[in-house]
Coordinates of C-alpha atoms in Angstrom, one line a residue:
X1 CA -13.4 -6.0 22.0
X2 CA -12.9 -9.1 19.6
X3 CA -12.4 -8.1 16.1
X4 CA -16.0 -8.6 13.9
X5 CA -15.6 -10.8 11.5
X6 CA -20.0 -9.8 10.1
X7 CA -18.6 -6.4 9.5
X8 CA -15.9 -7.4 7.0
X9 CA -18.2 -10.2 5.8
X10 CA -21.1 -7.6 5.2
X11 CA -18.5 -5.2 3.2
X12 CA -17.3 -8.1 1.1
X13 CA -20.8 -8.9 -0.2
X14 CA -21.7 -5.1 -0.9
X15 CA -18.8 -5.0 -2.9
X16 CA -19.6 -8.7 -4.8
X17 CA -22.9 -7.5 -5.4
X18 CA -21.8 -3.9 -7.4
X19 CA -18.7 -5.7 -9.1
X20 CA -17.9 -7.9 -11.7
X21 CA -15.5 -9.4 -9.2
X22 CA -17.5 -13.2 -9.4
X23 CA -16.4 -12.8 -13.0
X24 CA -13.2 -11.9 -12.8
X25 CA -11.5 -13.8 -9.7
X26 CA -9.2 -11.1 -9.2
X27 CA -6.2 -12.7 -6.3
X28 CA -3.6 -9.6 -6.3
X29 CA -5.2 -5.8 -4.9
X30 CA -3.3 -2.6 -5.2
X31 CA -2.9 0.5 -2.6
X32 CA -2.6 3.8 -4.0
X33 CA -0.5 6.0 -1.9
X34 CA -0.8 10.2 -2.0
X35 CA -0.2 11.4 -6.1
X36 CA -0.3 7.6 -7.1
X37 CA -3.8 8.1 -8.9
X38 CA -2.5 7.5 -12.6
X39 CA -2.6 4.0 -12.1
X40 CA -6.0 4.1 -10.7
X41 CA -7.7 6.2 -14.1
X42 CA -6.0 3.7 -16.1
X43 CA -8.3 1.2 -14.3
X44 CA -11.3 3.2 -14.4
X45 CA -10.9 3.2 -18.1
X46 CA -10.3 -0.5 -18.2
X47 CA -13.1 -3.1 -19.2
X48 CA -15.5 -4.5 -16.0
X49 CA -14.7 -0.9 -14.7
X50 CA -16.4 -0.5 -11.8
X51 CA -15.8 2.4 -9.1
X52 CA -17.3 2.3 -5.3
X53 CA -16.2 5.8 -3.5
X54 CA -15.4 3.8 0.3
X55 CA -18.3 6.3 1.9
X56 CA -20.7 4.1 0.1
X57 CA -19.1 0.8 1.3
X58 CA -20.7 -0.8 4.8
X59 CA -18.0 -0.1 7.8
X60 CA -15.2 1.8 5.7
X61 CA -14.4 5.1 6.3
X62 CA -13.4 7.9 3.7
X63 CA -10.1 9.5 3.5
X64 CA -9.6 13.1 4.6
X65 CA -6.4 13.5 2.9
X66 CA -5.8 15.5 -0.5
X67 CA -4.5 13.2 -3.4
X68 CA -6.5 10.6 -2.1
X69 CA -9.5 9.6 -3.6
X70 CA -11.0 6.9 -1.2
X71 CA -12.1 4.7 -3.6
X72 CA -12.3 1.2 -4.3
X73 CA -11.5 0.0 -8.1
X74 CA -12.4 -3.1 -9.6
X75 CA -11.4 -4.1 -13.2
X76 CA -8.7 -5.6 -15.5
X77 CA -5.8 -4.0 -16.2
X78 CA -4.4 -3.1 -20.2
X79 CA -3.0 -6.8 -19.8
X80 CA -6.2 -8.5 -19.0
X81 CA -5.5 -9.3 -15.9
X82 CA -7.9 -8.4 -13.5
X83 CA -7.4 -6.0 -10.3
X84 CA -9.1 -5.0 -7.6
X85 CA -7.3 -1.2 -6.7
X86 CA -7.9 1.0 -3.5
X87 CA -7.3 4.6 -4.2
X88 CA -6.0 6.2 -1.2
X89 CA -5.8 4.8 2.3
X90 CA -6.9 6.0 5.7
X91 CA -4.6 7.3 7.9
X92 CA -3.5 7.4 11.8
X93 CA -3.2 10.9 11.8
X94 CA -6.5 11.4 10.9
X95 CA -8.0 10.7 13.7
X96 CA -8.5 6.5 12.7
X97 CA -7.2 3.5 15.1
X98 CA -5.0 1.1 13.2
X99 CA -8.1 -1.4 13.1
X100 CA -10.6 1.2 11.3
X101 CA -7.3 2.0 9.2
X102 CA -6.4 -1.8 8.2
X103 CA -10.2 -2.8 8.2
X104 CA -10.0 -2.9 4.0
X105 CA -6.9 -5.1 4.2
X106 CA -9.4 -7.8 5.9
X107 CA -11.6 -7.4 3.4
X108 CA -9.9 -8.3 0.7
X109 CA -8.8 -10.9 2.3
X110 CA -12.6 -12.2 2.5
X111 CA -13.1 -11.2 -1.3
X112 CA -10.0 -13.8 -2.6
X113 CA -7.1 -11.9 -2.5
X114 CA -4.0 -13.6 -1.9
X115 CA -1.1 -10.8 -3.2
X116 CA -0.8 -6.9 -2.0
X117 CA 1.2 -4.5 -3.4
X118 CA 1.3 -1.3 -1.2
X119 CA 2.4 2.1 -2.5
X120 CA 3.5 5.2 -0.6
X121 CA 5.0 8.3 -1.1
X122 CA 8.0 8.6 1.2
X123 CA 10.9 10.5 2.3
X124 CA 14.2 9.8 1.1
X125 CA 17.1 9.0 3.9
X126 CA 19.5 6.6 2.3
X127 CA 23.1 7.9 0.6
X128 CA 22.2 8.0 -3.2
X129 CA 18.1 7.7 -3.1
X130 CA 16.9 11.1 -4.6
X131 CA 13.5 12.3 -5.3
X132 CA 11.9 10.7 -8.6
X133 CA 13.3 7.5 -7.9
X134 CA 11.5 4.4 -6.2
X135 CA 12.2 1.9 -3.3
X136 CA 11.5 -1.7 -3.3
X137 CA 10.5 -1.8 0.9
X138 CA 12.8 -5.3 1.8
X139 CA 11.7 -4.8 5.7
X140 CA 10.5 -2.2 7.9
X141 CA 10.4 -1.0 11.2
X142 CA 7.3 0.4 13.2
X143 CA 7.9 3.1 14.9
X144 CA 4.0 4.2 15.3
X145 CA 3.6 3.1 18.7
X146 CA 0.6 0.9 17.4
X147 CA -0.1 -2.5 15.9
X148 CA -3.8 -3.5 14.5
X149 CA -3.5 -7.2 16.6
X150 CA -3.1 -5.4 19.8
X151 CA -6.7 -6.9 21.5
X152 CA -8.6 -10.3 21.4
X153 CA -7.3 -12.5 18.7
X154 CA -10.3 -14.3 16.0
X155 CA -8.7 -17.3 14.9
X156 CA -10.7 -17.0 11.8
X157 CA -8.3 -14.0 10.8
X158 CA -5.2 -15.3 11.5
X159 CA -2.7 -16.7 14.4
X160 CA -2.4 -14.6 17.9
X161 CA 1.4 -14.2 16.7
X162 CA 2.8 -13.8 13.4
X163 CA 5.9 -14.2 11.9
X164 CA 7.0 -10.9 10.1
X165 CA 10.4 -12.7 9.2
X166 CA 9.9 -12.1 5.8
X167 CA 7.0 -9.1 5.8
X168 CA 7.5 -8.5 2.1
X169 CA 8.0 -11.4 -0.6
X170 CA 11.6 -11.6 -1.8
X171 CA 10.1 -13.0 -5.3
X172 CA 7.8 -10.0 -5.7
X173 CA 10.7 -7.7 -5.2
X174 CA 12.8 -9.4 -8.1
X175 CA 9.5 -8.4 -10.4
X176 CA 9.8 -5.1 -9.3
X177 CA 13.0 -4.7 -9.7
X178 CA 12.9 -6.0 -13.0
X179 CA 10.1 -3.8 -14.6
X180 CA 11.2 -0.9 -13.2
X181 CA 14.9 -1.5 -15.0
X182 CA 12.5 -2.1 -18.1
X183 CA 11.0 1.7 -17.1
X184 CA 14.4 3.1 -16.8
X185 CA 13.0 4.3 -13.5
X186 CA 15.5 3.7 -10.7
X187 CA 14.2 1.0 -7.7
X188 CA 16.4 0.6 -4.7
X189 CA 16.0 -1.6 -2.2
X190 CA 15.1 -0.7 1.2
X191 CA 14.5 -0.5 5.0
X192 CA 11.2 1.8 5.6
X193 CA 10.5 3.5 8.6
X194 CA 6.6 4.3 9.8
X195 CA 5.3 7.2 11.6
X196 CA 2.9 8.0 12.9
X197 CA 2.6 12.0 11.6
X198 CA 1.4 14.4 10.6
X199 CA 3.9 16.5 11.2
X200 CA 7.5 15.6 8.6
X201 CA 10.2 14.6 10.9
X202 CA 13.0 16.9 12.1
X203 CA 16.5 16.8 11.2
X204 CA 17.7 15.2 14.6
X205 CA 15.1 12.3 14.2
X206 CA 15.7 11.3 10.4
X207 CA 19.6 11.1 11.9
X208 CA 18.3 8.5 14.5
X209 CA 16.9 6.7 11.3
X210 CA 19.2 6.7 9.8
X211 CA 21.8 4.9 12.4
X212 CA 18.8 2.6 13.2
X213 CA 19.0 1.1 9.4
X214 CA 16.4 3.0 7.6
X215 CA 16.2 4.6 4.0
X216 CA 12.9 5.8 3.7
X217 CA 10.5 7.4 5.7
X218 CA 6.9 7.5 5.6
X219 CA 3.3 7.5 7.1
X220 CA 1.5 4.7 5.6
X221 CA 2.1 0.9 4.9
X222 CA 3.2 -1.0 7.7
X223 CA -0.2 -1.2 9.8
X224 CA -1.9 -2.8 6.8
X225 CA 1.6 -4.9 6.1
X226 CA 1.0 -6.5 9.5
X227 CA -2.9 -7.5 8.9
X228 CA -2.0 -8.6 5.8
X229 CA 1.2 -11.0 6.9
X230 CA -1.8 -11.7 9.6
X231 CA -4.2 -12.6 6.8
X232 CA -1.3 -14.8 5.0
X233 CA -1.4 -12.3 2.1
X234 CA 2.4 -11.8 0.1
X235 CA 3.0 -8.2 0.2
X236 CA 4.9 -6.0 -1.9
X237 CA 6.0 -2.5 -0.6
X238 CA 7.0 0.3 -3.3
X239 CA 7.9 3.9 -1.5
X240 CA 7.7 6.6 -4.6
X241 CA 10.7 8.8 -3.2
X242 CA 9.2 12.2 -3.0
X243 CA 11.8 14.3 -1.2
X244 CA 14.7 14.9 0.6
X245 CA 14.0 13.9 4.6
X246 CA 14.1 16.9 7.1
X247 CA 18.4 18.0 6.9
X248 CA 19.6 16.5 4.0
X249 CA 18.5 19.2 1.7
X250 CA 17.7 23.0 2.0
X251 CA 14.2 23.0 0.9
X252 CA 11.4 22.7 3.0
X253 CA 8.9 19.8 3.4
X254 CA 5.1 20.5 2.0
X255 CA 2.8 17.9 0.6
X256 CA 2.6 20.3 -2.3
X257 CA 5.5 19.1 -3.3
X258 CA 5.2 15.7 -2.3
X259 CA 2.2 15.4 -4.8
X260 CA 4.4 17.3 -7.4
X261 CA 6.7 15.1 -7.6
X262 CA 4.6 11.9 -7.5
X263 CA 3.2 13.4 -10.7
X264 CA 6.5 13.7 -12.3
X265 CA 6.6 9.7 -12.0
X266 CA 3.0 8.5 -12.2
X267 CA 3.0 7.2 -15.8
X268 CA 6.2 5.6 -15.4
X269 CA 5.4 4.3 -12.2
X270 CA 1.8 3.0 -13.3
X271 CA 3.4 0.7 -15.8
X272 CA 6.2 -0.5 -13.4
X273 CA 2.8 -1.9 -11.7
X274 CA 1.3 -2.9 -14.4
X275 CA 4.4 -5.0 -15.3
X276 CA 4.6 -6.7 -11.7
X277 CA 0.7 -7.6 -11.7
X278 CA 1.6 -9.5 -15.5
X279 CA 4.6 -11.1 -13.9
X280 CA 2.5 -12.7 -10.3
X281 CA -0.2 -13.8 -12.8
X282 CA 2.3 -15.5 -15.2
X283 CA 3.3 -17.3 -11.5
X284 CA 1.9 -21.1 -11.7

């Protein structure tokens, strides 16, 4: 079945007609990963405000998963700068394909944006990358088992093949790097590894990762990297570094504590994003 372009057109103008987004012009949208939600109240407080839970929105679907909110954000940031925010995601484990899952990306594609920064809460697997700390994502590998373009291509989307050469924009990555030394919050930089879940990986497979090059791993991210790259929108990746992956440490592997210690970071992490927003609108 060909993708439908209507549907993402229809979800576009339900969200133009509740927003202030004709106003604002927003061109760079945030993902809010599990925990991530400090960024996302610091929105809701912000001028042009404006919050659409994505039940309400035609052909999204609402996220099952606790720390996210499913909700799309419109607004402008303590900077000025205007932002259109989705808090929380949809997930493969949830029971969504990887079209239902990256249907938002497309549409805010259709609604002007032209920069992504994705955020995830992630497993740490690389020597020296310890819970609290962040990871710029410099490429990924999919280990899923899916990709959104499998099917009929709509040239009105994007090219049957795309180049995922450079998946996340080198540039973007210096800004992140850069506020998040201004944060004092340690940013590596990294390979990230997707999943499929729900179940946290086991000691023998995070030691295949790790031989196949990667430093994080997570559940999120590179399905809506791909529609994205599709789409021709830049993408930054940021993993927030939650715990130890399965046999590098002696504690066991809950989302309690995965949301624990994504609250640890939140402030500090909302302002390294609010930084790299200032610094791709001060691009010319």
């Amino acid at each position: 079945m060909q993708i439908d372009i209507n549907a993402f057109k229809e979800a576009r103008d339900f969200i133009v007609s509740n927003t202030a987004i004709k106003d604002l012009s927003p061109h760079t949208a945030v993902v809010l990963g599990s925990g991530l939600s400090h960024f996302a109240d610091n929105l809701k407080n912000s001028s042009y405000a404006k919050v659409i839970p994505f039940k309400n929105i035609p052909h999204f679907s609402s996220s099952t998963v606790e720390g996210h909110s499913g909700e799309l954000i419109v607004g402008k940031l303590t900077n000025s700068h205007p932002i259109i925010a989705m808090s929380g995601r949809l997930h493969f484990y949830e029971g969504y394909n990887a079209k239902t899952i990256t249907n938002p990306i497309r549409v805010l594609s259709l609604l002007g944006i032209k920069n992504l920064i994705l955020t995830n809460a992630a497993g740490a697997i690389g020597d020296n990358y310890e819970p609290g700390q962040l990871m710029a994502i410099k490429d990924h590998i999919n280990l899923s088992g899916i990709n959104p373009l499998i099917g009929p291509n709509n040239p009105e989307l994007g090219p049957r093949f795309v180049d995922m050469s450079h998946a996340y924009e080198p540039r973007f990555i210096e800004y992140a790097l850069k506020a998040a030394e201004q944060e004092k919050i340690t940013m590596h930089q990294g390979v990230y590894i997707s999943v499929t879940g729900p179940s946290y990986e086991t000691p023998a497979e995070i030691r295949m990762f790790k031989s196949m090059g990667a430093d994080a791993v997570g559940m999120s991210t590179v399905l809506e990297t791909i529609v994205a790259r599709h789409m021709g929108i830049k993408v930054l990746g940021i993993s927030c570094l939650t715990n130890k992956a399965a046999g590098l440490s002696t504690n066991t592997i809950t989302h309690e504590e995965v949301m624990e210690n994504n609250a640890k970071v939140a402030m500090r992490f909302s302002s390294v994003l609010e930084k790299i927003v200032a610094q791709i609108y001060a691009e010319k």
